[in-house]
Short mmCIF file of C-alpha atoms and ligand atoms in Angstrom, two decimals:
data_model
loop_
_atom_site.label_atom_id
_atom_site.label_comp_id
_atom_site.label_asym_id
_atom_site.label_seq_id
_atom_site.Cartn_x
_atom_site.Cartn_y
_atom_site.Cartn_z
CA MET A 724 -15.86 18.28 -17.47
CA THR A 725 -18.15 21.27 -17.86
CA GLU A 726 -20.45 21.67 -14.92
CA ARG A 727 -23.94 20.29 -15.28
CA ILE A 728 -26.90 22.39 -14.23
CA SER A 729 -30.09 20.99 -12.72
CA ILE A 730 -33.27 21.97 -14.55
CA HIS A 731 -35.02 21.96 -11.17
CA GLY A 732 -32.85 24.73 -9.69
CA GLN A 733 -30.36 24.84 -6.80
CA TRP A 734 -30.30 25.38 -3.03
CA SER A 735 -29.54 29.00 -2.28
CA SER A 736 -26.70 28.20 0.13
CA ARG A 737 -24.93 25.57 2.18
CA LEU A 738 -27.32 26.25 5.04
CA ALA A 739 -30.32 25.71 2.79
CA PHE A 740 -29.06 22.25 1.91
CA ILE A 741 -28.25 21.38 5.53
CA LEU A 742 -31.75 22.44 6.56
CA ALA A 743 -33.41 20.50 3.77
CA ALA A 744 -31.35 17.36 4.34
CA THR A 745 -31.89 17.58 8.10
CA GLY A 746 -35.58 18.13 7.44
CA SER A 747 -35.56 14.95 5.40
CA ALA A 748 -33.58 12.96 7.95
CA VAL A 749 -35.36 14.10 11.11
CA GLY A 750 -38.89 12.75 11.12
CA LEU A 751 -41.03 9.91 12.34
CA GLY A 752 -37.94 7.71 12.13
CA ASN A 753 -36.35 9.53 15.05
CA ILE A 754 -39.31 10.18 17.30
CA TRP A 755 -41.75 7.37 16.52
CA LYS A 756 -39.72 4.50 15.08
CA PHE A 757 -36.43 4.67 16.97
CA PRO A 758 -38.04 4.35 20.43
CA TYR A 759 -40.36 1.51 19.49
CA ILE A 760 -37.80 -0.62 17.68
CA THR A 761 -35.32 0.00 20.50
CA GLY A 762 -37.99 -1.21 22.90
CA GLU A 763 -38.69 -4.30 20.81
CA ASN A 764 -35.02 -5.18 20.47
CA GLY A 765 -33.91 -5.00 24.07
CA GLY A 766 -32.36 -1.51 24.34
CA GLY A 767 -28.64 -0.75 24.80
CA ALA A 768 -27.01 -3.30 22.50
CA PHE A 769 -29.42 -2.38 19.73
CA VAL A 770 -28.71 1.33 20.21
CA LEU A 771 -24.96 0.68 20.11
CA VAL A 772 -25.19 -1.25 16.83
CA TYR A 773 -27.38 1.50 15.37
CA LEU A 774 -24.84 4.18 16.36
CA LEU A 775 -21.96 2.19 14.87
CA CYS A 776 -23.94 1.77 11.65
CA VAL A 777 -24.58 5.52 11.43
CA LEU A 778 -20.87 6.20 11.88
CA PHE A 779 -19.27 3.56 9.68
CA ILE A 780 -21.96 2.89 7.09
CA GLY A 781 -24.37 5.83 7.17
CA ILE A 782 -21.99 8.77 6.94
CA PRO A 783 -19.77 7.33 4.15
CA ILE A 784 -22.82 6.28 2.14
CA MET A 785 -24.47 9.65 2.66
CA MET A 786 -21.36 11.28 1.23
CA ALA A 787 -21.43 8.86 -1.71
CA GLU A 788 -25.12 9.55 -2.33
CA VAL A 789 -24.70 13.33 -2.25
CA LEU A 790 -21.65 13.24 -4.48
CA ILE A 791 -23.36 11.03 -7.05
CA GLY A 792 -26.36 13.35 -7.03
CA ARG A 793 -24.36 16.52 -7.42
CA ARG A 794 -22.30 15.06 -10.24
CA GLY A 795 -25.37 13.88 -12.15
CA ARG A 796 -27.66 16.83 -11.35
CA GLN A 797 -30.83 14.95 -12.32
CA SER A 798 -33.40 12.59 -10.81
CA PRO A 799 -31.70 9.44 -9.43
CA ILE A 800 -32.68 7.35 -12.46
CA ASN A 801 -31.20 9.80 -14.97
CA THR A 802 -28.25 10.63 -12.72
CA MET A 803 -27.27 6.97 -12.52
CA ARG A 804 -27.69 6.52 -16.27
CA THR A 805 -25.58 9.60 -17.02
CA LEU A 806 -22.81 8.76 -14.56
CA ALA A 807 -22.64 5.10 -15.60
CA HIS A 808 -22.18 6.26 -19.19
CA GLU A 809 -19.63 8.91 -18.24
CA GLU A 810 -17.59 6.43 -16.17
CA HIS A 811 -17.83 3.84 -18.99
CA GLN A 812 -19.92 1.45 -16.93
CA HIS A 813 -22.94 -0.70 -17.73
CA GLY A 814 -26.34 0.97 -17.97
CA ILE A 815 -27.71 -1.52 -15.42
CA TRP A 816 -26.60 0.93 -12.70
CA GLN A 817 -29.72 2.98 -13.32
CA LEU A 818 -31.55 0.18 -11.55
CA ILE A 819 -30.48 1.98 -8.34
CA GLY A 820 -32.73 4.84 -9.40
CA TRP A 821 -35.66 2.62 -10.32
CA ALA A 822 -35.50 0.51 -7.17
CA GLY A 823 -35.19 3.70 -5.13
CA MET A 824 -38.29 5.15 -6.71
CA VAL A 825 -40.28 2.02 -5.83
CA ALA A 826 -38.88 1.99 -2.29
CA GLY A 827 -39.82 5.66 -1.89
CA LEU A 828 -43.40 4.98 -2.96
CA LEU A 829 -43.73 2.04 -0.59
CA ILE A 830 -42.27 4.04 2.31
CA ILE A 831 -44.41 7.15 1.76
CA SER A 832 -47.50 4.93 1.64
CA PHE A 833 -47.11 3.90 5.28
CA TYR A 834 -45.24 7.01 6.40
CA SER A 835 -48.24 9.15 5.52
CA VAL A 836 -50.60 6.95 7.53
CA ILE A 837 -48.41 7.18 10.64
CA ALA A 838 -47.97 10.93 10.12
CA GLY A 839 -51.78 11.00 10.08
CA TRP A 840 -51.69 9.67 13.65
CA ALA A 841 -49.57 12.67 14.60
CA VAL A 842 -52.08 15.04 12.95
CA ALA A 843 -54.94 13.33 14.76
CA TYR A 844 -53.05 13.76 18.04
CA VAL A 845 -52.67 17.50 17.47
CA PHE A 846 -56.45 17.81 17.75
CA ARG A 847 -56.84 15.15 20.42
CA THR A 848 -54.31 16.88 22.66
CA ALA A 849 -55.71 20.34 21.99
CA SER A 850 -59.18 19.15 23.01
CA GLY A 851 -57.82 18.38 26.48
CA ALA A 852 -58.53 14.67 26.12
CA PHE A 853 -55.29 13.76 27.87
CA THR A 854 -55.62 15.95 30.95
CA GLY A 855 -55.07 13.66 33.94
CA VAL A 856 -55.15 10.60 31.69
CA THR A 857 -54.12 7.16 32.99
CA ALA A 858 -51.92 4.66 31.11
CA ASP A 859 -55.02 2.58 30.30
CA GLY A 860 -56.89 5.65 29.15
CA ALA A 861 -54.09 6.71 26.80
CA ALA A 862 -53.86 3.17 25.43
CA SER A 863 -57.57 3.02 24.73
CA ILE A 864 -57.60 6.40 22.99
CA PHE A 865 -54.84 5.11 20.72
CA ALA A 866 -56.65 1.83 20.11
CA GLY A 867 -59.77 3.82 19.25
CA LEU A 868 -57.89 5.71 16.56
CA VAL A 869 -56.16 2.81 14.84
CA SER A 870 -59.20 0.57 14.89
CA ASP A 871 -61.17 3.12 12.87
CA PRO A 872 -60.23 2.92 9.17
CA GLU A 873 -62.27 5.96 8.22
CA ARG A 874 -60.48 8.26 10.64
CA LEU A 875 -57.12 6.87 9.56
CA LEU A 876 -58.03 7.41 5.93
CA ALA A 877 -59.12 10.98 6.59
CA TRP A 878 -55.85 11.96 8.30
CA HIS A 879 -53.78 10.03 5.75
CA THR A 880 -55.55 12.03 3.04
CA VAL A 881 -54.84 15.33 4.78
CA PHE A 882 -51.17 14.53 5.20
CA MET A 883 -50.71 13.28 1.64
CA ALA A 884 -52.38 16.43 0.30
CA MET A 885 -50.01 18.58 2.38
CA THR A 886 -47.06 16.70 0.91
CA VAL A 887 -48.27 17.04 -2.67
CA VAL A 888 -48.81 20.78 -2.24
CA VAL A 889 -45.20 21.42 -1.17
CA VAL A 890 -43.68 19.17 -3.81
CA SER A 891 -45.73 20.78 -6.58
CA ARG A 892 -44.33 24.17 -5.68
CA GLY A 893 -40.77 22.86 -5.73
CA VAL A 894 -39.06 21.62 -2.60
CA ARG A 895 -36.98 24.74 -2.30
CA SER A 896 -39.54 27.46 -1.81
CA GLY A 897 -40.61 27.97 1.76
CA LEU A 898 -38.89 24.88 3.07
CA GLU A 899 -35.82 26.78 4.12
CA LYS A 900 -37.50 29.33 6.35
CA ALA A 901 -39.87 26.86 7.89
CA VAL A 902 -37.17 24.35 8.81
CA LYS A 903 -34.97 27.08 10.24
CA ILE A 904 -37.59 28.04 12.83
CA LEU A 905 -39.53 24.86 13.47
CA MET A 906 -36.64 22.40 13.79
CA PRO A 907 -35.07 24.27 16.74
CA MET A 908 -38.53 24.46 18.33
CA LEU A 909 -38.90 20.70 18.08
CA PHE A 910 -35.49 20.37 19.69
CA VAL A 911 -36.51 22.61 22.60
CA LEU A 912 -39.74 20.70 23.15
CA LEU A 913 -37.81 17.43 23.22
CA LEU A 914 -35.50 18.92 25.84
CA LEU A 915 -38.56 19.93 27.84
CA LEU A 916 -39.84 16.36 27.65
CA VAL A 917 -36.47 14.98 28.76
CA GLY A 918 -36.61 17.43 31.67
CA TYR A 919 -40.06 16.15 32.57
CA ALA A 920 -38.81 12.56 32.35
CA MET A 921 -35.97 13.44 34.74
CA ASN A 922 -38.38 14.68 37.37
CA SER A 923 -41.35 12.44 36.93
CA GLY A 924 -40.07 9.27 35.28
CA LYS A 925 -37.66 6.52 36.20
CA PHE A 926 -34.84 8.40 34.51
CA ALA A 927 -31.93 6.19 35.63
CA GLU A 928 -33.79 3.08 34.54
CA GLY A 929 -34.61 4.64 31.17
CA LEU A 930 -31.01 5.66 30.55
CA ALA A 931 -29.72 2.25 31.61
CA PHE A 932 -32.12 0.60 29.16
CA LEU A 933 -30.91 2.85 26.32
CA PHE A 934 -27.20 2.90 27.00
CA THR A 935 -26.20 -0.30 28.81
CA PRO A 936 -25.58 -2.89 26.11
CA ASP A 937 -26.92 -6.34 26.88
CA PHE A 938 -25.96 -8.41 23.87
CA SER A 939 -27.99 -11.39 25.00
CA ALA A 940 -31.09 -9.31 24.20
CA LEU A 941 -30.03 -8.74 20.59
CA THR A 942 -30.94 -11.21 17.84
CA ALA A 943 -29.60 -11.43 14.25
CA GLY A 944 -32.88 -9.89 13.13
CA GLY A 945 -32.29 -7.08 15.65
CA VAL A 946 -28.89 -6.34 14.11
CA LEU A 947 -30.51 -6.08 10.68
CA THR A 948 -33.21 -3.78 12.07
CA ALA A 949 -30.54 -1.56 13.64
CA MET A 950 -28.65 -1.35 10.36
CA GLY A 951 -31.82 -0.80 8.35
CA HIS A 952 -32.82 1.97 10.71
CA ALA A 953 -29.49 3.74 10.18
CA PHE A 954 -30.45 3.94 6.49
CA PHE A 955 -34.05 4.87 7.19
CA THR A 956 -33.35 7.63 9.69
CA LEU A 957 -30.68 9.24 7.50
CA SER A 958 -32.95 8.94 4.41
CA LEU A 959 -30.33 6.83 2.63
CA GLY A 960 -30.44 4.14 -0.02
CA MET A 961 -33.37 5.22 -2.19
CA GLY A 962 -32.24 8.44 -3.85
CA ALA A 963 -33.81 11.06 -1.57
CA ILE A 964 -30.44 12.38 -0.47
CA MET A 965 -29.17 11.89 -4.03
CA VAL A 966 -31.85 14.15 -5.47
CA TYR A 967 -31.21 16.74 -2.72
CA GLY A 968 -27.51 16.48 -3.60
CA SER A 969 -28.37 17.22 -7.21
CA TYR A 970 -29.47 20.71 -6.12
CA LEU A 971 -26.29 21.33 -4.09
CA PRO A 972 -24.02 24.19 -5.20
CA LYS A 973 -20.60 23.04 -6.34
CA ASN A 974 -18.50 24.83 -3.72
CA VAL A 975 -20.17 23.27 -0.66
CA SER A 976 -18.28 20.61 1.33
CA ILE A 977 -20.07 17.29 1.10
CA ALA A 978 -18.16 15.76 4.01
CA LYS A 979 -18.89 18.55 6.47
CA THR A 980 -22.56 18.84 5.62
CA SER A 981 -23.07 15.06 5.81
CA VAL A 982 -21.51 14.89 9.27
CA ILE A 983 -23.63 17.80 10.51
CA VAL A 984 -26.84 16.19 9.25
CA ALA A 985 -25.95 12.83 10.81
CA ILE A 986 -25.15 14.40 14.18
CA MET A 987 -28.39 16.38 14.34
CA ASP A 988 -30.42 13.37 13.30
CA THR A 989 -28.81 11.15 15.93
CA LEU A 990 -29.26 13.75 18.68
CA VAL A 991 -32.99 14.01 18.02
CA ALA A 992 -33.39 10.22 18.17
CA LEU A 993 -31.44 9.91 21.43
CA LEU A 994 -33.42 12.76 23.02
CA ALA A 995 -36.68 11.08 22.00
CA GLY A 996 -35.48 7.84 23.62
CA MET A 997 -34.46 9.68 26.79
CA ALA A 998 -37.87 11.31 27.00
CA ILE A 999 -39.88 8.17 26.43
CA PHE A 1000 -38.26 5.25 28.28
CA PRO A 1001 -38.25 6.84 31.76
CA LEU A 1002 -42.02 7.30 31.34
CA VAL A 1003 -42.44 3.75 30.04
CA PHE A 1004 -40.82 2.35 33.18
CA ALA A 1005 -42.46 4.77 35.61
CA ASN A 1006 -45.90 3.81 34.33
CA GLY A 1007 -45.33 0.08 34.13
CA LEU A 1008 -45.70 0.08 30.34
CA GLU A 1009 -44.22 -2.45 27.96
CA PRO A 1010 -41.07 -1.21 26.10
CA ALA A 1011 -41.94 -3.68 23.32
CA ALA A 1012 -45.43 -2.24 22.83
CA GLY A 1013 -44.75 -1.70 19.12
CA PRO A 1014 -45.72 1.15 16.77
CA GLY A 1015 -48.09 2.73 19.29
CA LEU A 1016 -45.36 3.27 21.92
CA ILE A 1017 -45.00 7.07 21.78
CA PHE A 1018 -48.72 7.58 21.33
CA LYS A 1019 -49.37 5.68 24.53
CA THR A 1020 -46.58 7.21 26.64
CA LEU A 1021 -46.22 10.88 25.70
CA PRO A 1022 -49.89 11.70 26.49
CA LEU A 1023 -49.10 10.64 30.06
CA ALA A 1024 -46.47 13.37 30.26
CA PHE A 1025 -48.67 15.99 28.63
CA GLY A 1026 -51.65 14.96 30.71
CA HIS A 1027 -49.86 15.63 33.98
CA MET A 1028 -47.36 18.46 33.43
CA ALA A 1029 -48.20 22.14 33.86
CA GLY A 1030 -49.22 23.60 30.51
CA GLY A 1031 -49.39 20.08 29.11
CA THR A 1032 -52.24 20.74 26.72
CA LEU A 1033 -50.35 23.59 25.10
CA PHE A 1034 -46.98 21.81 24.99
CA GLY A 1035 -48.57 18.58 23.83
CA THR A 1036 -50.44 20.24 21.01
CA LEU A 1037 -47.29 22.04 19.95
CA PHE A 1038 -45.30 18.81 20.13
CA PHE A 1039 -47.60 16.86 17.83
CA LEU A 1040 -47.78 19.85 15.52
CA LEU A 1041 -43.99 19.90 15.26
CA LEU A 1042 -43.90 16.13 14.83
CA THR A 1043 -46.33 16.54 11.93
CA PHE A 1044 -44.08 19.19 10.49
CA ALA A 1045 -40.96 17.01 10.87
CA ALA A 1046 -42.78 14.17 9.10
CA TRP A 1047 -43.85 16.57 6.38
CA THR A 1048 -40.31 17.71 5.54
CA SER A 1049 -39.32 14.03 5.39
CA ALA A 1050 -42.24 12.97 3.23
CA ILE A 1051 -41.47 15.48 0.51
CA SER A 1052 -38.03 13.95 0.05
CA LEU A 1053 -39.62 10.52 -0.39
CA ILE A 1054 -41.51 11.53 -3.52
CA GLU A 1055 -39.12 14.12 -4.94
CA PRO A 1056 -37.03 11.51 -6.87
CA ALA A 1057 -40.13 10.18 -8.66
CA VAL A 1058 -41.49 13.67 -9.31
CA ALA A 1059 -38.17 14.93 -10.68
CA TRP A 1060 -38.03 11.89 -12.99
CA LEU A 1061 -41.56 12.49 -14.30
CA VAL A 1062 -40.73 16.12 -14.98
CA GLU A 1063 -37.50 15.21 -16.79
CA ASN A 1064 -38.75 12.29 -18.85
CA ARG A 1065 -42.43 12.88 -19.34
CA GLY A 1066 -42.32 16.62 -19.74
CA VAL A 1067 -45.18 17.16 -17.29
CA ASP A 1068 -45.16 20.07 -14.87
CA ARG A 1069 -44.35 19.62 -11.20
CA ALA A 1070 -47.94 20.03 -10.06
CA LYS A 1071 -49.19 17.22 -12.27
CA ALA A 1072 -46.21 14.98 -11.49
CA SER A 1073 -46.67 15.44 -7.72
CA THR A 1074 -50.38 14.77 -7.95
CA VAL A 1075 -49.90 11.55 -9.91
CA ILE A 1076 -47.32 10.24 -7.45
CA GLY A 1077 -49.43 11.42 -4.51
CA VAL A 1078 -52.49 9.55 -5.74
CA ILE A 1079 -50.53 6.31 -6.24
CA ALA A 1080 -49.01 6.61 -2.76
CA TRP A 1081 -52.39 7.48 -1.26
CA LEU A 1082 -53.95 4.34 -2.74
CA LEU A 1083 -51.07 2.17 -1.51
CA GLY A 1084 -51.57 3.69 1.94
CA ILE A 1085 -54.86 1.84 2.27
CA VAL A 1086 -52.91 -1.38 2.83
CA THR A 1087 -51.28 0.11 5.94
CA ILE A 1088 -54.55 1.55 7.20
CA MET A 1089 -56.30 -1.80 6.97
CA SER A 1090 -53.38 -3.67 8.49
CA PHE A 1091 -54.24 -2.05 11.85
CA ASN A 1092 -57.88 -3.10 11.77
CA SER A 1093 -59.88 -5.02 9.12
CA TRP A 1094 -56.88 -6.77 7.59
CA ALA A 1095 -55.02 -7.30 10.85
CA PHE A 1096 -53.40 -10.75 10.75
CA GLU A 1097 -49.95 -12.19 11.19
CA PHE A 1098 -47.95 -14.07 8.62
CA THR A 1099 -47.03 -17.45 9.96
CA PHE A 1100 -44.28 -18.51 7.56
CA ALA A 1101 -40.78 -18.59 8.97
CA GLY A 1102 -37.96 -16.09 8.63
CA GLU A 1103 -37.85 -12.30 8.93
CA PHE A 1104 -41.58 -11.98 8.29
CA LYS A 1105 -42.84 -14.44 10.88
CA GLY A 1106 -45.39 -12.81 13.17
CA SER A 1107 -45.61 -9.73 10.93
CA GLY A 1108 -48.71 -7.98 9.70
CA LEU A 1109 -49.01 -6.12 6.40
CA PHE A 1110 -47.57 -2.90 7.81
CA ASP A 1111 -44.58 -4.77 9.29
CA VAL A 1112 -43.95 -6.45 5.94
CA LEU A 1113 -43.85 -3.08 4.18
CA ASP A 1114 -41.56 -1.71 6.87
CA ILE A 1115 -39.17 -4.69 6.85
CA LEU A 1116 -39.12 -4.95 3.06
CA THR A 1117 -38.17 -1.30 2.64
CA ALA A 1118 -36.08 -0.33 5.68
CA ASN A 1119 -34.36 -3.64 6.31
CA ILE A 1120 -33.94 -4.92 2.76
CA MET A 1121 -34.38 -2.35 -0.03
CA LEU A 1122 -32.55 0.57 1.63
CA PRO A 1123 -29.45 -1.42 2.68
CA LEU A 1124 -29.27 -3.01 -0.80
CA GLY A 1125 -29.66 0.41 -2.46
CA GLY A 1126 -26.98 1.87 -0.19
CA LEU A 1127 -24.72 -1.09 -0.86
CA ALA A 1128 -25.04 -0.52 -4.61
CA MET A 1129 -24.31 3.21 -4.24
CA ALA A 1130 -21.24 2.52 -2.10
CA ILE A 1131 -19.93 0.01 -4.63
CA PHE A 1132 -20.60 2.35 -7.53
CA ALA A 1133 -18.84 5.29 -5.87
CA GLY A 1134 -16.01 3.17 -4.46
CA TRP A 1135 -15.28 0.74 -7.28
CA TYR A 1136 -16.88 1.97 -10.50
CA MET A 1137 -16.34 5.73 -10.42
CA SER A 1138 -12.83 6.87 -11.16
CA GLU A 1139 -10.82 8.19 -8.25
CA ARG A 1140 -10.50 11.41 -10.18
CA SER A 1141 -14.26 11.96 -10.24
CA THR A 1142 -14.88 11.28 -6.57
CA LYS A 1143 -11.85 13.33 -5.55
CA ASP A 1144 -13.02 16.22 -7.65
CA GLU A 1145 -16.50 16.08 -6.12
CA LEU A 1146 -15.51 15.62 -2.46
CA ASN A 1147 -12.70 18.15 -2.66
CA LEU A 1148 -10.92 16.74 0.39
CA GLY A 1149 -7.50 16.55 -1.25
CA ASP A 1150 -5.70 13.23 -1.15
CA GLY A 1151 -5.15 12.97 2.59
CA LEU A 1152 -6.48 10.77 5.32
CA LEU A 1153 -10.04 12.08 5.03
CA TYR A 1154 -10.43 11.13 1.38
CA ARG A 1155 -8.60 7.82 1.84
CA GLY A 1156 -10.72 7.01 4.89
CA TRP A 1157 -13.94 7.70 3.01
CA ARG A 1158 -12.83 5.63 0.03
CA PHE A 1159 -11.85 2.73 2.26
CA ALA A 1160 -15.24 2.93 3.97
CA VAL A 1161 -17.30 2.83 0.75
CA ARG A 1162 -15.07 0.19 -0.86
CA PHE A 1163 -14.74 -2.17 2.09
CA ILE A 1164 -16.35 -1.33 5.44
CA ALA A 1165 -19.87 -0.43 4.35
CA PRO A 1166 -20.29 -3.15 1.68
CA LEU A 1167 -18.83 -5.89 3.88
CA ALA A 1168 -20.92 -4.85 6.86
CA VAL A 1169 -24.13 -4.94 4.82
CA ILE A 1170 -23.23 -8.27 3.20
CA ILE A 1171 -22.26 -9.87 6.52
CA VAL A 1172 -25.51 -8.82 8.18
CA PHE A 1173 -27.50 -10.29 5.27
CA LEU A 1174 -25.54 -13.55 5.15
CA GLN A 1175 -25.86 -13.92 8.89
CA LEU A 1176 -29.60 -13.51 8.66
CA LEU A 1177 -29.90 -15.95 5.79
CA GLY A 1178 -28.04 -18.43 7.99
CA VAL A 1179 -25.12 -18.72 5.55
CA ILE A 1180 -22.62 -17.63 8.20
CA LYS A 1181 -22.68 -17.58 11.99
CA VAL A 1182 -20.85 -14.78 13.76
N1 LIG B 946 -35.54 9.86 7.42
C1 LIG B 946 -36.93 10.07 7.59
C2 LIG B 946 -37.30 9.74 9.03
O1 LIG B 946 -36.49 9.34 9.80
C3 LIG B 946 -37.76 9.26 6.63
C4 LIG B 946 -37.31 9.40 5.22
C5 LIG B 946 -37.37 10.53 4.45
C6 LIG B 946 -36.66 8.43 4.47
N2 LIG B 946 -36.79 10.30 3.26
C7 LIG B 946 -36.34 9.02 3.22
C8 LIG B 946 -36.31 7.11 4.73
C9 LIG B 946 -35.67 8.30 2.26
C10 LIG B 946 -35.65 6.40 3.75
C11 LIG B 946 -35.32 6.98 2.53
O2 LIG B 946 -38.42 9.88 9.43
#
């Protein structure tokens, strides 16, 4: 096969790809979502299932997604169409690309609203509003923000505009340098927060909550949430990593880079948990407080530590940045497809997608105030509001199904010769292990979790 070339360009090096993929993976999922869903699902057992999913499902599927992307070298829709044709398979496989594009739009619509909270908190913290704040005070500042649709809309608009600007210029320019400096800074600030939690929080209690598995606290729905989060936090199952893979130079090792990205992503999530739960317990807060958890706890740390206003402002700034580098990967598949198939330039394509996502974002904004209600029908959605429905539909259902389809395509429908050629691991244990994982472990795990939830089987 002659090597395909992407019309959108290539990453300049292995490091550039690692930075971009880590930028995509590390975001609100690690710092905002991981702590609150861990709190809602009882802690240790949930964390254990999540870690197992990253290891046995996430890493093999990430490798599959990158390899598919690099082989196709186009937007996920066109990549899947090309590869299905090349491997003599049915054209229906391009559905992976279409479903991924829809999932990406739905995710960015709420992701941008939550990222808006982080932007709002940059200014709130800088103004000194949290100095000496009490738990009740922090909670009411948060409630004030989410109950005000106009403020939410304003910050959502700012964040979406930031995302569109980067994507119009091409995800490669600038991203590299920025991630290289800002990601380590975020890491250092998280370490600082963990240090603060050690001195001023109930650290032992926090660690016990995170790392002592109590399986009686874990429901079938909790297992699904843990698995869904493994997909969400690694940016898997909708084509984001596939499109980043399509810009990956041919000589770079897919296995090594995938493992590095997964490790960094997991470390950031665990650090965030270790910073937050000791403070939750020390201040008598509720671990199951929901999406507001970090916005109600971290101000307590910043409000009482030396230099808290500075560190707090910097923290929310870096959180905004981490969300930003994730958001761009959520719309890149759709933008690349528009450029390829509609012949429009990147700026126009990004703007169109940005406007659609911005409009969809209004649903999430309203779900925290004017349209706040809970669905009462049974099943996964019982007790959920509109935002929860979007979150569950995408993270817990669409991403695992997308990942399942990618694993099956790479494991069963691509020839061994193609995947071997792309992974370049030889024919030893590593390649065999990967192939076994995408053929059996990952698909069976996803299917079992779904069947269990649907009540078809009882484990
Ligand atoms: N992984 C990012 C986070 O944890 C979010 C994200 C970016 C994402 N791109 C994605 C989630 C693609 C699913 C699919 O914040």
